[in-house]
XYZ file of C-alpha atoms in Angstrom:
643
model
C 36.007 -24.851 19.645
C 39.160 -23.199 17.834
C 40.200 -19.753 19.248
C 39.227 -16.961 17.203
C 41.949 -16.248 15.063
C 42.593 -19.882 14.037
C 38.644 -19.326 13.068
C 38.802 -16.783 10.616
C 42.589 -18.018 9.126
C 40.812 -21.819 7.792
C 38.067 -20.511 7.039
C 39.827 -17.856 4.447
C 39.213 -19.386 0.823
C 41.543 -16.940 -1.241
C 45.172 -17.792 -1.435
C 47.869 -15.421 -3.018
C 49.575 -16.482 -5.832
C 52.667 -15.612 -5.644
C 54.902 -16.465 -2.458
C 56.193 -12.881 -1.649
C 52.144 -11.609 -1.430
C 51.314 -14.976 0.395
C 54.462 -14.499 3.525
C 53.606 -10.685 3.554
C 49.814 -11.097 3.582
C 50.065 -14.042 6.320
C 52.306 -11.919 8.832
C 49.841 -8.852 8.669
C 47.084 -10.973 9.252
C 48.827 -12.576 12.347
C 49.848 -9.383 13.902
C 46.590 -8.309 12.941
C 44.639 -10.847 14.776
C 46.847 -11.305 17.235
C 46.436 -7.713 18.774
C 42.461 -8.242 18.310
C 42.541 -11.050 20.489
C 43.331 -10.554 23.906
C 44.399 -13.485 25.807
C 40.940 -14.251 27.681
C 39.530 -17.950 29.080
C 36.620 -18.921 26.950
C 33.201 -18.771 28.196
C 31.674 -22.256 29.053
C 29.195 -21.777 25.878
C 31.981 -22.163 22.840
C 33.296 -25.291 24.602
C 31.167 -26.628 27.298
C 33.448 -26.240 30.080
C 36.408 -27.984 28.208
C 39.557 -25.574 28.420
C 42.528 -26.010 26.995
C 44.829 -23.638 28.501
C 44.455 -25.593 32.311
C 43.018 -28.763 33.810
C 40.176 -26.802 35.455
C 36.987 -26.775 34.188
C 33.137 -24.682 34.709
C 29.783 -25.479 33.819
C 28.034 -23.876 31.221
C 27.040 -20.695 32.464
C 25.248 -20.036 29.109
C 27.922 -16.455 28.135
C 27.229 -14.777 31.203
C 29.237 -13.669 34.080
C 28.634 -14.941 37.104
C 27.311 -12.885 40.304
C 29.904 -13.931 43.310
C 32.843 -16.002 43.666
C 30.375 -18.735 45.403
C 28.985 -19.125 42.431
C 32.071 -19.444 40.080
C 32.852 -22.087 42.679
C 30.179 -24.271 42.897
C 29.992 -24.342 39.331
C 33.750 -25.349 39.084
C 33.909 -28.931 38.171
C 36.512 -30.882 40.759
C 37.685 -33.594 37.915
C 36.903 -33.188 34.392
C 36.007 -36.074 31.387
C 39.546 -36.780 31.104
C 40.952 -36.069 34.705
C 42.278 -39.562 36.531
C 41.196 -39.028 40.834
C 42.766 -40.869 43.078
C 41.767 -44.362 43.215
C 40.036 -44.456 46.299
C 38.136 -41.495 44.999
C 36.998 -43.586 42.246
C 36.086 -46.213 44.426
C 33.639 -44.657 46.519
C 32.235 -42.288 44.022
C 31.697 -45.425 41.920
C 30.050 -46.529 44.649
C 27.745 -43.841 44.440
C 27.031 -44.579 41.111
C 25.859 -47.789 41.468
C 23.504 -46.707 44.525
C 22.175 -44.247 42.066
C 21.514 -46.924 39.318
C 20.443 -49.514 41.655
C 16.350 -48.152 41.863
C 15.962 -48.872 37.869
C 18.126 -51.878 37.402
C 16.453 -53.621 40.322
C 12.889 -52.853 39.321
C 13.624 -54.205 35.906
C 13.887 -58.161 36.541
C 11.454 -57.735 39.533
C 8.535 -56.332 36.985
C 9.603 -58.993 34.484
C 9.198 -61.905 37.537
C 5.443 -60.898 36.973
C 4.852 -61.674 33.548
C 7.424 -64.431 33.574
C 5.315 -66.329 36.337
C 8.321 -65.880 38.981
C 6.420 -64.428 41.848
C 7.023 -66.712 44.459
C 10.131 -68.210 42.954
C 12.967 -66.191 44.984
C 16.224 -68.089 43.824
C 15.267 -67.799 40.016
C 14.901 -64.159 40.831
C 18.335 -63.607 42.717
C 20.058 -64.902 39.964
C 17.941 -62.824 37.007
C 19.127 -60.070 39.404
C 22.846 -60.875 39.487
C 22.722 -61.252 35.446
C 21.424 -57.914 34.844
C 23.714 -56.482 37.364
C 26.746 -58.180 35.516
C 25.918 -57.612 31.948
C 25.209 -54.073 33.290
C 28.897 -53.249 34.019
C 30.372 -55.077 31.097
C 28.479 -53.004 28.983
C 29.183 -49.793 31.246
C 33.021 -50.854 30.435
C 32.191 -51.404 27.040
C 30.124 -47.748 27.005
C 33.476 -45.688 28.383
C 35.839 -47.300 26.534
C 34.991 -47.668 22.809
C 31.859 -46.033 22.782
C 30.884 -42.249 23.400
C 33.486 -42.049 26.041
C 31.428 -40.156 28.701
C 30.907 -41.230 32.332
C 27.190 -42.515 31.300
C 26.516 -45.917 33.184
C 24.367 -48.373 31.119
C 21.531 -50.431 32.891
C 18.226 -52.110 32.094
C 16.120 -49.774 30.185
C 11.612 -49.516 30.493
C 11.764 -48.288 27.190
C 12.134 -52.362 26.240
C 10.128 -53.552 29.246
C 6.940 -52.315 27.818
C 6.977 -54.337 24.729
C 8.552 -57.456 26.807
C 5.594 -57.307 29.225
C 2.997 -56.999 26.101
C 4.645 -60.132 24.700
C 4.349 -61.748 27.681
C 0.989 -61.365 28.409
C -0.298 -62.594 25.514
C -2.956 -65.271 25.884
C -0.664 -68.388 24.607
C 1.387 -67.416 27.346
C -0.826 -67.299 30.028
C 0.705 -68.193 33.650
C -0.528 -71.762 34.526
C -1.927 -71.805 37.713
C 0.251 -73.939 39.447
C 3.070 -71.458 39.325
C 0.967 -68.973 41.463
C 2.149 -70.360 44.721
C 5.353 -72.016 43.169
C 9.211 -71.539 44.654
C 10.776 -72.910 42.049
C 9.399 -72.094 38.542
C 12.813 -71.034 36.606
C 12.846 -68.796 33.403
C 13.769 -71.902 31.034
C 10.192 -71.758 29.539
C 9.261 -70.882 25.600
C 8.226 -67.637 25.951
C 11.480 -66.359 28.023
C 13.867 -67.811 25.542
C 11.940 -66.272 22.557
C 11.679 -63.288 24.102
C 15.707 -63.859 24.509
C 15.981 -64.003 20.736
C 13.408 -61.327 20.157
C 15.607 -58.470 21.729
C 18.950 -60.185 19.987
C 17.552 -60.092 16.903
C 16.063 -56.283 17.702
C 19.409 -55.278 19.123
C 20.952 -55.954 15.721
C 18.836 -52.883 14.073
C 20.358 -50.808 16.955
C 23.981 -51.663 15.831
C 23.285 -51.367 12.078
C 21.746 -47.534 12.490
C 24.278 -46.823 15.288
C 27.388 -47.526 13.286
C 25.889 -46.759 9.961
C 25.718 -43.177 10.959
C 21.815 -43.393 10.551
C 20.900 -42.259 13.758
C 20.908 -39.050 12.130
C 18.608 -39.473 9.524
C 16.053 -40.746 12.459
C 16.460 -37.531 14.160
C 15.732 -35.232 11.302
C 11.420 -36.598 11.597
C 11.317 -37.296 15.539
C 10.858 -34.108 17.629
C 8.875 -33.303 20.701
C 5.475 -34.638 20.044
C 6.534 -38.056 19.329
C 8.943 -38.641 21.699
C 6.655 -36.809 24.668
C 3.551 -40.013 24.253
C 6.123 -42.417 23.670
C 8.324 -41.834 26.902
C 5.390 -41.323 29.018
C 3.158 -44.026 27.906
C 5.959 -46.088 29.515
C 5.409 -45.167 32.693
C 1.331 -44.996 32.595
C 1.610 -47.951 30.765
C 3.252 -49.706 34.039
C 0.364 -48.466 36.508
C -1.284 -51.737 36.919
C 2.043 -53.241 37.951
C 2.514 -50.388 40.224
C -0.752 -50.869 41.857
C -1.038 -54.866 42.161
C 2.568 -54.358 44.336
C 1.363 -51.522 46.031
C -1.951 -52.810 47.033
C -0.606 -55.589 48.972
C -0.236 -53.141 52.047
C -1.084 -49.477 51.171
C 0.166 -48.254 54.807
C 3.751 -49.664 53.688
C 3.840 -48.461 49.908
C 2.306 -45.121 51.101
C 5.090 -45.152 54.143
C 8.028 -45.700 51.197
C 6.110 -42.992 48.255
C 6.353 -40.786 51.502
C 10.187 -41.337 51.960
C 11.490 -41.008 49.039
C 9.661 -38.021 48.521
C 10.820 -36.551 51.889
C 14.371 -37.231 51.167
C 14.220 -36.462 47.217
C 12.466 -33.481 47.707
C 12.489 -31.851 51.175
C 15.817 -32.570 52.477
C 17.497 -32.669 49.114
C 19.170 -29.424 50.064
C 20.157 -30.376 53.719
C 24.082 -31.876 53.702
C 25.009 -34.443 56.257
C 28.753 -34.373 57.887
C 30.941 -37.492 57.296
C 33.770 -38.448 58.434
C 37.101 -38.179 55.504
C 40.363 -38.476 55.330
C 42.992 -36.369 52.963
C 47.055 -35.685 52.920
C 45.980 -32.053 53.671
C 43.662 -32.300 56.195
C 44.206 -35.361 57.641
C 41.182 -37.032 59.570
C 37.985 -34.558 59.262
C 34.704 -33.813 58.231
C 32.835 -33.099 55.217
C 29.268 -32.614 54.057
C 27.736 -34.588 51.360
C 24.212 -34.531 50.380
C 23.296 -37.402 50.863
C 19.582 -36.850 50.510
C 19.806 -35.785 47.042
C 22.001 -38.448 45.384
C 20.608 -41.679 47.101
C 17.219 -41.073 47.603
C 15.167 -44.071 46.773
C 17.928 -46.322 48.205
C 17.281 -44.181 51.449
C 13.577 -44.567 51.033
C 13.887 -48.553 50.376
C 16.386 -48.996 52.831
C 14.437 -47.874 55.665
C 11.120 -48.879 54.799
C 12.678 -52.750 54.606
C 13.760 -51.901 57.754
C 10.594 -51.292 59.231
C 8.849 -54.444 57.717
C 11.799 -56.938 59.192
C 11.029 -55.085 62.592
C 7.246 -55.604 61.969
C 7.946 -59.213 61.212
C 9.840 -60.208 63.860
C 7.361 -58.896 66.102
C 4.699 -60.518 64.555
C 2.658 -57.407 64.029
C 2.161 -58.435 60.431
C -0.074 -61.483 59.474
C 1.272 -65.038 59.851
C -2.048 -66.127 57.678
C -1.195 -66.317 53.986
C -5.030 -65.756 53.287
C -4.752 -62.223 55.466
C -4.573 -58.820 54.232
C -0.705 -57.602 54.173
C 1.087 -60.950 54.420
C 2.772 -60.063 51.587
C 4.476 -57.254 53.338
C 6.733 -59.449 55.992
C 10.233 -59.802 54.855
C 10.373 -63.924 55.517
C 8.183 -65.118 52.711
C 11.378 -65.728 50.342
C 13.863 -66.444 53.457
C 15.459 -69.539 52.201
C 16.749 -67.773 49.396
C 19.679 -66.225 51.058
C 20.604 -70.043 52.302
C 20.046 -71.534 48.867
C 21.758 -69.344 46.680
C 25.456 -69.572 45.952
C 27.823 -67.412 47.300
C 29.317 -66.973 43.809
C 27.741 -67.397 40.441
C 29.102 -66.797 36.785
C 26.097 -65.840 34.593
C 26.945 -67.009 30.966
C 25.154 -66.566 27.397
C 22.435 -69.646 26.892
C 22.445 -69.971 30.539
C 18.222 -70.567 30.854
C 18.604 -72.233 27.540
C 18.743 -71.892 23.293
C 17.615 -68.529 22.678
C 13.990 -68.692 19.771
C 12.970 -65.829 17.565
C 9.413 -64.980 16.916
C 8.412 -62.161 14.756
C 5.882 -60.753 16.839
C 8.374 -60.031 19.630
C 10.880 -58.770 17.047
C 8.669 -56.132 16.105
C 7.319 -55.091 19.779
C 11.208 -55.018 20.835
C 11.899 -52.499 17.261
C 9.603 -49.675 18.663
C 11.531 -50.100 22.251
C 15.060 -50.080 20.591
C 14.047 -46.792 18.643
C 12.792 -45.082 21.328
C 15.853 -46.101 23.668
C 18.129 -44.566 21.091
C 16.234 -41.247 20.790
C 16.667 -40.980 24.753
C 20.204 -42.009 24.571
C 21.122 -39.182 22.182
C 19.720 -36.577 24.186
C 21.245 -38.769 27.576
C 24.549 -38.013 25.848
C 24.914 -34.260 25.491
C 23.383 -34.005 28.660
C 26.519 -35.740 30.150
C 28.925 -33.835 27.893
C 28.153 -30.474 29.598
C 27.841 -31.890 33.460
C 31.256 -33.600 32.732
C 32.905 -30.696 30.916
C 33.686 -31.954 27.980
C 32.829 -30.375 24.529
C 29.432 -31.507 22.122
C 29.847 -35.053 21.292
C 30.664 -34.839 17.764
C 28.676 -37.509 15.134
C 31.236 -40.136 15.089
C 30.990 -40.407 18.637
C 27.684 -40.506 19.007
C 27.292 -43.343 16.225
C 29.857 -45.094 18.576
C 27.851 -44.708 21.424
C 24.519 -46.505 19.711
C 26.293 -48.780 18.107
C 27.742 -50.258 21.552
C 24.681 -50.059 23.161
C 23.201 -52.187 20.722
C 25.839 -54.711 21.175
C 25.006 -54.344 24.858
C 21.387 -54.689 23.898
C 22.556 -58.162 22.212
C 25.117 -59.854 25.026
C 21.518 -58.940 27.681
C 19.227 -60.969 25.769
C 22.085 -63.616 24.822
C 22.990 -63.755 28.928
C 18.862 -63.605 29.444
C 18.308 -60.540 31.434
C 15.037 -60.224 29.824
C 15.768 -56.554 28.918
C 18.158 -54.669 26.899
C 21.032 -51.821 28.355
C 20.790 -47.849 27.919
C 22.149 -44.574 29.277
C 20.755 -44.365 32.810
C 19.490 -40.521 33.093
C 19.642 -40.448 36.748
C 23.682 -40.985 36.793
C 23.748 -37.809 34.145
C 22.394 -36.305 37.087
C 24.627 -37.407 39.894
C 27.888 -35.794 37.732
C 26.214 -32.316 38.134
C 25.985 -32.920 42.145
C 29.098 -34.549 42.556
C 31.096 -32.488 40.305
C 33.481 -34.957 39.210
C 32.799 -35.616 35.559
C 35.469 -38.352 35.293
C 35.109 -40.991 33.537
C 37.379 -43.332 35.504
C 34.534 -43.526 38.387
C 32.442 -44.908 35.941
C 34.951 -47.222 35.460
C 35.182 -47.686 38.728
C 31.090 -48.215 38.628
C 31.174 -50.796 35.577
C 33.816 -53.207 37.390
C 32.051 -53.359 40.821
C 28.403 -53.733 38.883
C 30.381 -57.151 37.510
C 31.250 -58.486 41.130
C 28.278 -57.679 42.386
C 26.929 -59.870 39.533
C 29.193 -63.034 40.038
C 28.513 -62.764 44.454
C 25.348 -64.317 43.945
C 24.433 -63.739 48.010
C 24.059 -60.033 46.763
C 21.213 -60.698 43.855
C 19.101 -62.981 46.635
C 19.395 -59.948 49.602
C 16.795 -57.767 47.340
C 14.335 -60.198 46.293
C 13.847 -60.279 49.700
C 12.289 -56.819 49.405
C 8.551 -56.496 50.308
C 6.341 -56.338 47.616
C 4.343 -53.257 48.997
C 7.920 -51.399 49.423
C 8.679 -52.383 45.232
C 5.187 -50.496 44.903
C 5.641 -47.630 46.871
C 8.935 -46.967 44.785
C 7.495 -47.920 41.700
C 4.625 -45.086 41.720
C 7.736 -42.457 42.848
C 9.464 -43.680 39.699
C 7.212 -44.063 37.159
C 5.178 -41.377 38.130
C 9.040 -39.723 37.325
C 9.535 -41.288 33.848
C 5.882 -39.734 32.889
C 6.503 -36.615 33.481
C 10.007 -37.012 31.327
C 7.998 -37.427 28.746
C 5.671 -34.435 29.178
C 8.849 -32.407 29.797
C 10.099 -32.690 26.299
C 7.172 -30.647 24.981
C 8.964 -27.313 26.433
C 10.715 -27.315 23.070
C 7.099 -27.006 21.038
C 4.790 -24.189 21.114
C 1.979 -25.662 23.387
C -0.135 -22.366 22.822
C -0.571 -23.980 19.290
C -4.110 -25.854 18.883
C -2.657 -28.378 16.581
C 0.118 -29.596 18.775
C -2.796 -29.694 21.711
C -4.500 -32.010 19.530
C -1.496 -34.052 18.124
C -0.093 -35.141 22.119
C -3.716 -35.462 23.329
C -4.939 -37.729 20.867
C -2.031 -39.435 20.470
C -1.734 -40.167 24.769
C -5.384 -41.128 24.738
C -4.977 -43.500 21.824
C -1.828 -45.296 23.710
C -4.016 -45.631 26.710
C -7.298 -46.726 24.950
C -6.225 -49.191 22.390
C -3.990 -51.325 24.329
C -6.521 -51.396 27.068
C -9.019 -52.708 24.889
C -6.877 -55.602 22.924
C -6.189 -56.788 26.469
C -9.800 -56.891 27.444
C -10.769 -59.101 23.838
C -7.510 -60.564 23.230
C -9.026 -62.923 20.236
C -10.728 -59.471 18.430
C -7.585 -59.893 16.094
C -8.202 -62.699 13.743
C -6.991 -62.240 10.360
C -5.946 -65.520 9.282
C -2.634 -65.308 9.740
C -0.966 -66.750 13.212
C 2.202 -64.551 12.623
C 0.708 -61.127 11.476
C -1.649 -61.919 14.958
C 0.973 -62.080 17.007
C 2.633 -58.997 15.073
C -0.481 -56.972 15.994
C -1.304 -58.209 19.358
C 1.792 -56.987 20.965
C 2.321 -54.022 18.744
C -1.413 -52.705 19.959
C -0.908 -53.991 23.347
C 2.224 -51.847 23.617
C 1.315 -48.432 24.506
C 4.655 -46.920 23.820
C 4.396 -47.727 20.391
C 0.576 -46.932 19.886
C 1.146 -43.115 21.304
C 4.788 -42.747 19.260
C 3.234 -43.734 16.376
C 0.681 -41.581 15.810
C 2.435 -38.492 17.747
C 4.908 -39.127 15.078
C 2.371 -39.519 11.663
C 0.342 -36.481 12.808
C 3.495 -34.129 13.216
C 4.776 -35.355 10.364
C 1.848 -34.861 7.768
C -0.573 -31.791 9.475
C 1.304 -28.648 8.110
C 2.923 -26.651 10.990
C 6.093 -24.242 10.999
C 9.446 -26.004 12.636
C 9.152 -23.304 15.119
C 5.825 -24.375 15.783
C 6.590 -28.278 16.185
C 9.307 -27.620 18.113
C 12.233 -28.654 15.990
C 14.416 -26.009 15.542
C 14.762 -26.269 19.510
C 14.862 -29.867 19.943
C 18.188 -29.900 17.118
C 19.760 -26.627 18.459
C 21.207 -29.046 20.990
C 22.545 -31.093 17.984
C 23.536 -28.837 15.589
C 27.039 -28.407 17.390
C 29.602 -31.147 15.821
C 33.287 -30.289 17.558
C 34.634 -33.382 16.068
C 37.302 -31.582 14.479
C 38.825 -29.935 17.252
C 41.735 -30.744 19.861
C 39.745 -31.388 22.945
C 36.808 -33.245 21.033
C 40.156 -35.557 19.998
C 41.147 -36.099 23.585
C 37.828 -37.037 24.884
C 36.235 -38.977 21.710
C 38.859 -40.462 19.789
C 39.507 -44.353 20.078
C 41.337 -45.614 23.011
C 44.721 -46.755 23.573
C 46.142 -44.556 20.518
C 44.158 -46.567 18.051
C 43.264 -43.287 16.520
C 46.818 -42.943 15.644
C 46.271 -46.426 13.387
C 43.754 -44.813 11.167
C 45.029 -43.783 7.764
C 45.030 -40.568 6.960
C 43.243 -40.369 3.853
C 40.411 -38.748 3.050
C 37.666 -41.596 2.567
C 38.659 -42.058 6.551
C 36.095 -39.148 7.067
C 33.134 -41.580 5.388
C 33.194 -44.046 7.980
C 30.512 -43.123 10.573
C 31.880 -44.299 13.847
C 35.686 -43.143 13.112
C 37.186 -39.555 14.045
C 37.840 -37.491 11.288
C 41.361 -37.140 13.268
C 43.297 -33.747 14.358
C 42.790 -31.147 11.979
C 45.288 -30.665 8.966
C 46.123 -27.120 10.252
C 47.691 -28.227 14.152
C 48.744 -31.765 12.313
C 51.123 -29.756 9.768
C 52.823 -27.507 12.543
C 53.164 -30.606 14.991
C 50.843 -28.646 17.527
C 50.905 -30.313 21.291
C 47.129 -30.801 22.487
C 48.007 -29.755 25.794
C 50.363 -26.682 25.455
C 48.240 -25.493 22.830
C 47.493 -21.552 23.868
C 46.260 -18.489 21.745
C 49.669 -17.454 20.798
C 50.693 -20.454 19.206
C 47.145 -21.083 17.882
C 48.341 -17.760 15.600
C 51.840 -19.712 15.013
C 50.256 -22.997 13.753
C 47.659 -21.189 11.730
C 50.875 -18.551 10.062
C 52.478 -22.148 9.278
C 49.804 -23.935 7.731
C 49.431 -20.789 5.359
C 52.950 -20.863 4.276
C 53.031 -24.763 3.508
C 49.887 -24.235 1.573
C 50.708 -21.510 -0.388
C 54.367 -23.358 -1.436
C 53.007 -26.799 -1.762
């Protein structure tokens, strides 16, 4: 935000017309000011931690002073948006990252394996694995450098899995049954490949609104009761899945549900000492919670642990036809001698990529919804990594890209598309280091773990039962995401009680149904069948779309839908500022390229550029203080008044 006084000088509309009045005028305005406006360091709420008098930076503290030094401390952010830590620092908190990030982007090809009749077929699955995890960092790259600019890493996203698996289970593409105890099925089948072209072709609606600037336009008639069904229909949506894994050994699933818990929950607060190394302090110890940032890993780790030990003791069932075979860690254990130690994933690679129209449509209500969470994904991350609001161009930037990310997944085949991953948002506000170099770091070591192929085949070797215990942890997590968002509304209201009721019991009941009769749709037409049988067999869509017509069209007060608080977050565009510049603006000084006219300011995606007032003086970004604020403000006065 501009200090005070540079405030109320642009935002003055009368000039003097005569020079003598204008100089005379200017100077008592700028001693004026300048003894109203003490020299103080603004509060995290004006500029969300961003300061431009040091390198430091604070958490939002929402205005208010803080209680004890402690406090001030641990809200103190070690490296800010822009701040470069040392690279072995970036390393290992990128590291961390991809720990974080490795729950969700796992789960992803594992649930698709299901639906794509892969079950038993553990090298097919290593290498699904290694292509989401390398068109996962390219698009993480692609994310921090020409997108929104944040430390946000990008992974596979359920929003797109829950029209994928409705698409897949329709009755033309029914598993045949000799693929139930096959090891070597591969994805180069009809309905992967159209599915491929499905979320291409749906990614290309995500560029168009991203860069077109018409995200905002979406925004203004989506609030809280449509995007509450809609994101957690996607995880209640996923229960059967959750279930069928789970139920192949409850004592294991409950064993890993109880882990993560214990360690996400319990011990989240308890910090273990290891062992570091600095200039300073040489060789010594620090405490990291561990618990807190890595606890599913934790929770898989040792639960896989546990079923090796059981299977090399033979406690488990050798018998195929026994209850909790599927628990021992050697069904799949030729994988790890079959697969290549490296692998280059490449675009066609399980063949030409088909288009249906039915899938197009079914991936369309995923794409929306993934950009509504992605919005709110990136102020989030602008206030954990102390930079200011994201202004609009930066924001159009950041859909934009991830629909291009959204299109090199489904031309590489990952059988998904690429968002914001909320959980790393997370990890910035633990860590404290809001740089974006460690997602850098993140987004080039999610790419070699891609091209190792050895790496993709060590977790298909996961137990199914372990898959299932985490999977009821995390989408047991993603439903009550949903639900959260309806702390905006005013839930005392009887009409937004009957909106998000009827619309979750309507994505729960109709799908259910068109699953159960899968030839009650018969109109006539093959392609409007299709078109209907995944779109009703998609509960995401069902519950957002009528959460979204009800609000809409039964009268209610913005207060009382919940929309003034759901944009308040929004409302804030610091686009024309000089930190929003250093943290938004194009890389490598292409901002600098940009003409300066004023039909620049049209295009969505560009930065309006510094403003005229600090670009007339020649003001310096970094040495910019409150003094010279009142200098640069005095100047641009002067030249406007003679010019």
């Amino acid at each position: 935000m501009d200090p005070p006084a540079l405030r109320s000088v642009t935002c003055t509309s009368s000039r003097p017309h005569d020079a003598s009045e204008l100089l005379l005028s200017a100077v008592r305005r700028f001693h004026a000011e300048a003894e109203m406006t003490p020299e103080k360091e603004s509060n995290g709420l004006d500029n969300y931690a961003f300061a431009l008098e040091g390198r430091f930076c604070d958490l939002p503290n929402g205005g208010e002073e803080l209680d004890s030094s402690m406090d001030e401390d641990s809200n103190k952010l070690a490296y800010c948006v822009t701040d470069v830590p040392p690279w072995y620092l970036c390393i290992i908190l990128g590291i961390q990252h991809c720990f974080t990030a490795f729950g969700g982007i796992i789960a992803i090809p594992l649930i698709l394996s299901q639906g794509l009749c892969l079950q038993h077929d553990g090298l097919t699955q290593s290498h699904l694995i290694s292509t989401i995890f390398f068109v996962s960092g390219i698009c993480t790259l692609l994310q921090v450098t020409f997108g929104i600019r944040l430390p946000i890493l990008q992974g596979g996203t359920f929003t797109l899995l829950a029209p994928s698996m409705a698409m897949l289970s329709m009755p033309e593409w029914t598993c045949p049954a000799w693929t139930q105890n096959a090891s070597l099925v591969n994805t180069s089948s009809t309905d992967y490949v159209e599915l491929q072209g499905s979320i291409m072709v749906g990614s290309l609606f995500q560029v168009f609104v991203g860069f077109s600037g018409l995200i905002g336009l979406f925004m203004r008639f989506i609030g809280p009761l449509t995007i509450a069904p809609t994101i957690s229909l996607i995880g209640l949506s996923l229960f059967d899945s959750a279930g069928s894994s789970a139920g192949n050994h409850w004592g294991i699933s409950a064993m890993t549900t109880a882990l993560i818990i214990l360690f996400s929950q319990y011990l989240r607060h308890i910090s273990v000492p290891f062992p570091t190394y600095s200039k300073d302090k040489k060789l010594h110890t620090s405490r990291v919670y561990v618990f807190q940032i890595l606890p599913v890993l934790l929770g898989i780790t040792l639960s896989w642990l546990i079923c090796y030990l059981l299977t090399i003791y033979n406690v488990l069932p050798t018998d195929p036809d026994q209850y909790g075979y599927l628990a021992r860690t050697d069904l799949k254990g030729d994988v790890m001698s079959q697969s290549p130690w490296f692998t280059f994933p490449y675009p066609g690679q399980w063949g030409m990529p088909t288009v249906s129209l039915a899938g197009v449509v079914g991936i369309l209500a995923g794409v929306i919804s993934s950009m509504i969470e992605s919005v709110g994904d990136y102020h989030a991350c602008a206030r954990l990594s102390g930079a200011p609001p994201p202004p609009k161009h930066a924001i159009n930037r950041g859909i934009g890209i991830e629909g291009i990310g959204c299109l090199l997944a489904g031309a590489w085949g990952t059988g998904n598309g690429t968002t914001s991953y909320s959980e790393n948002v997370g990890a910035l506000g633990i860590t404290k280091v809001g740089s974006r170099m460690v997602i850098v770091a993140s987004g080039v070591l999610l790419v070699v773990m891609g091209v190792f192929g050895k790496v993709g085949a060590v977790f298909t070797t996961i137990p199914s039962p372990v898959i299932g215990g985490m999977f009821m942890v995390m989408f047991g997590v993603i439903s009550a995401a949903g639900v959260s968002n309806l702390q905006y509304a005013d839930m005392n209201s009887s009409r937004n009680i009957f909106i998000f009721g009827f619309s979750m019991f309507s994505g729960l009941v109709i799908p259910n149904w068109i699953l159960s009769n899968p030839k009650a749709i018969t109109t006539g037409v093959v392609e409007l069948d299709q078109v209907l049988q995944v779109l009703l067999t998609t509960s995401m869509f069902v519950g957002g779309f009528f959460g979204f017509i009800l609000d809409n069209t039964i009268p209610g007060s913005k207060h009382e839908r919940g929309i003034l608080a759901w944009n308040k977050a929004h409302e804030d565009d610091s686009s024309n500022t000089l930190e929003s510049g250093e943290v938004y603006n194009l890389p490598f000084g292409l901002s600098s390229y940009l003409p300066s006219s004023s039909w620049c300011r049209y295009i969505p995606f560009c930065p309006p550029g510094m403003p005229s007032s600090l670009n007339a003086c020649g003001a310096d970004a970094n040495s910019l203080d409150n003094t010279s604020a009142h200098s640069v403000c005095l100047c641009q006065i002067l030249l406007d008044g003679f010019v």
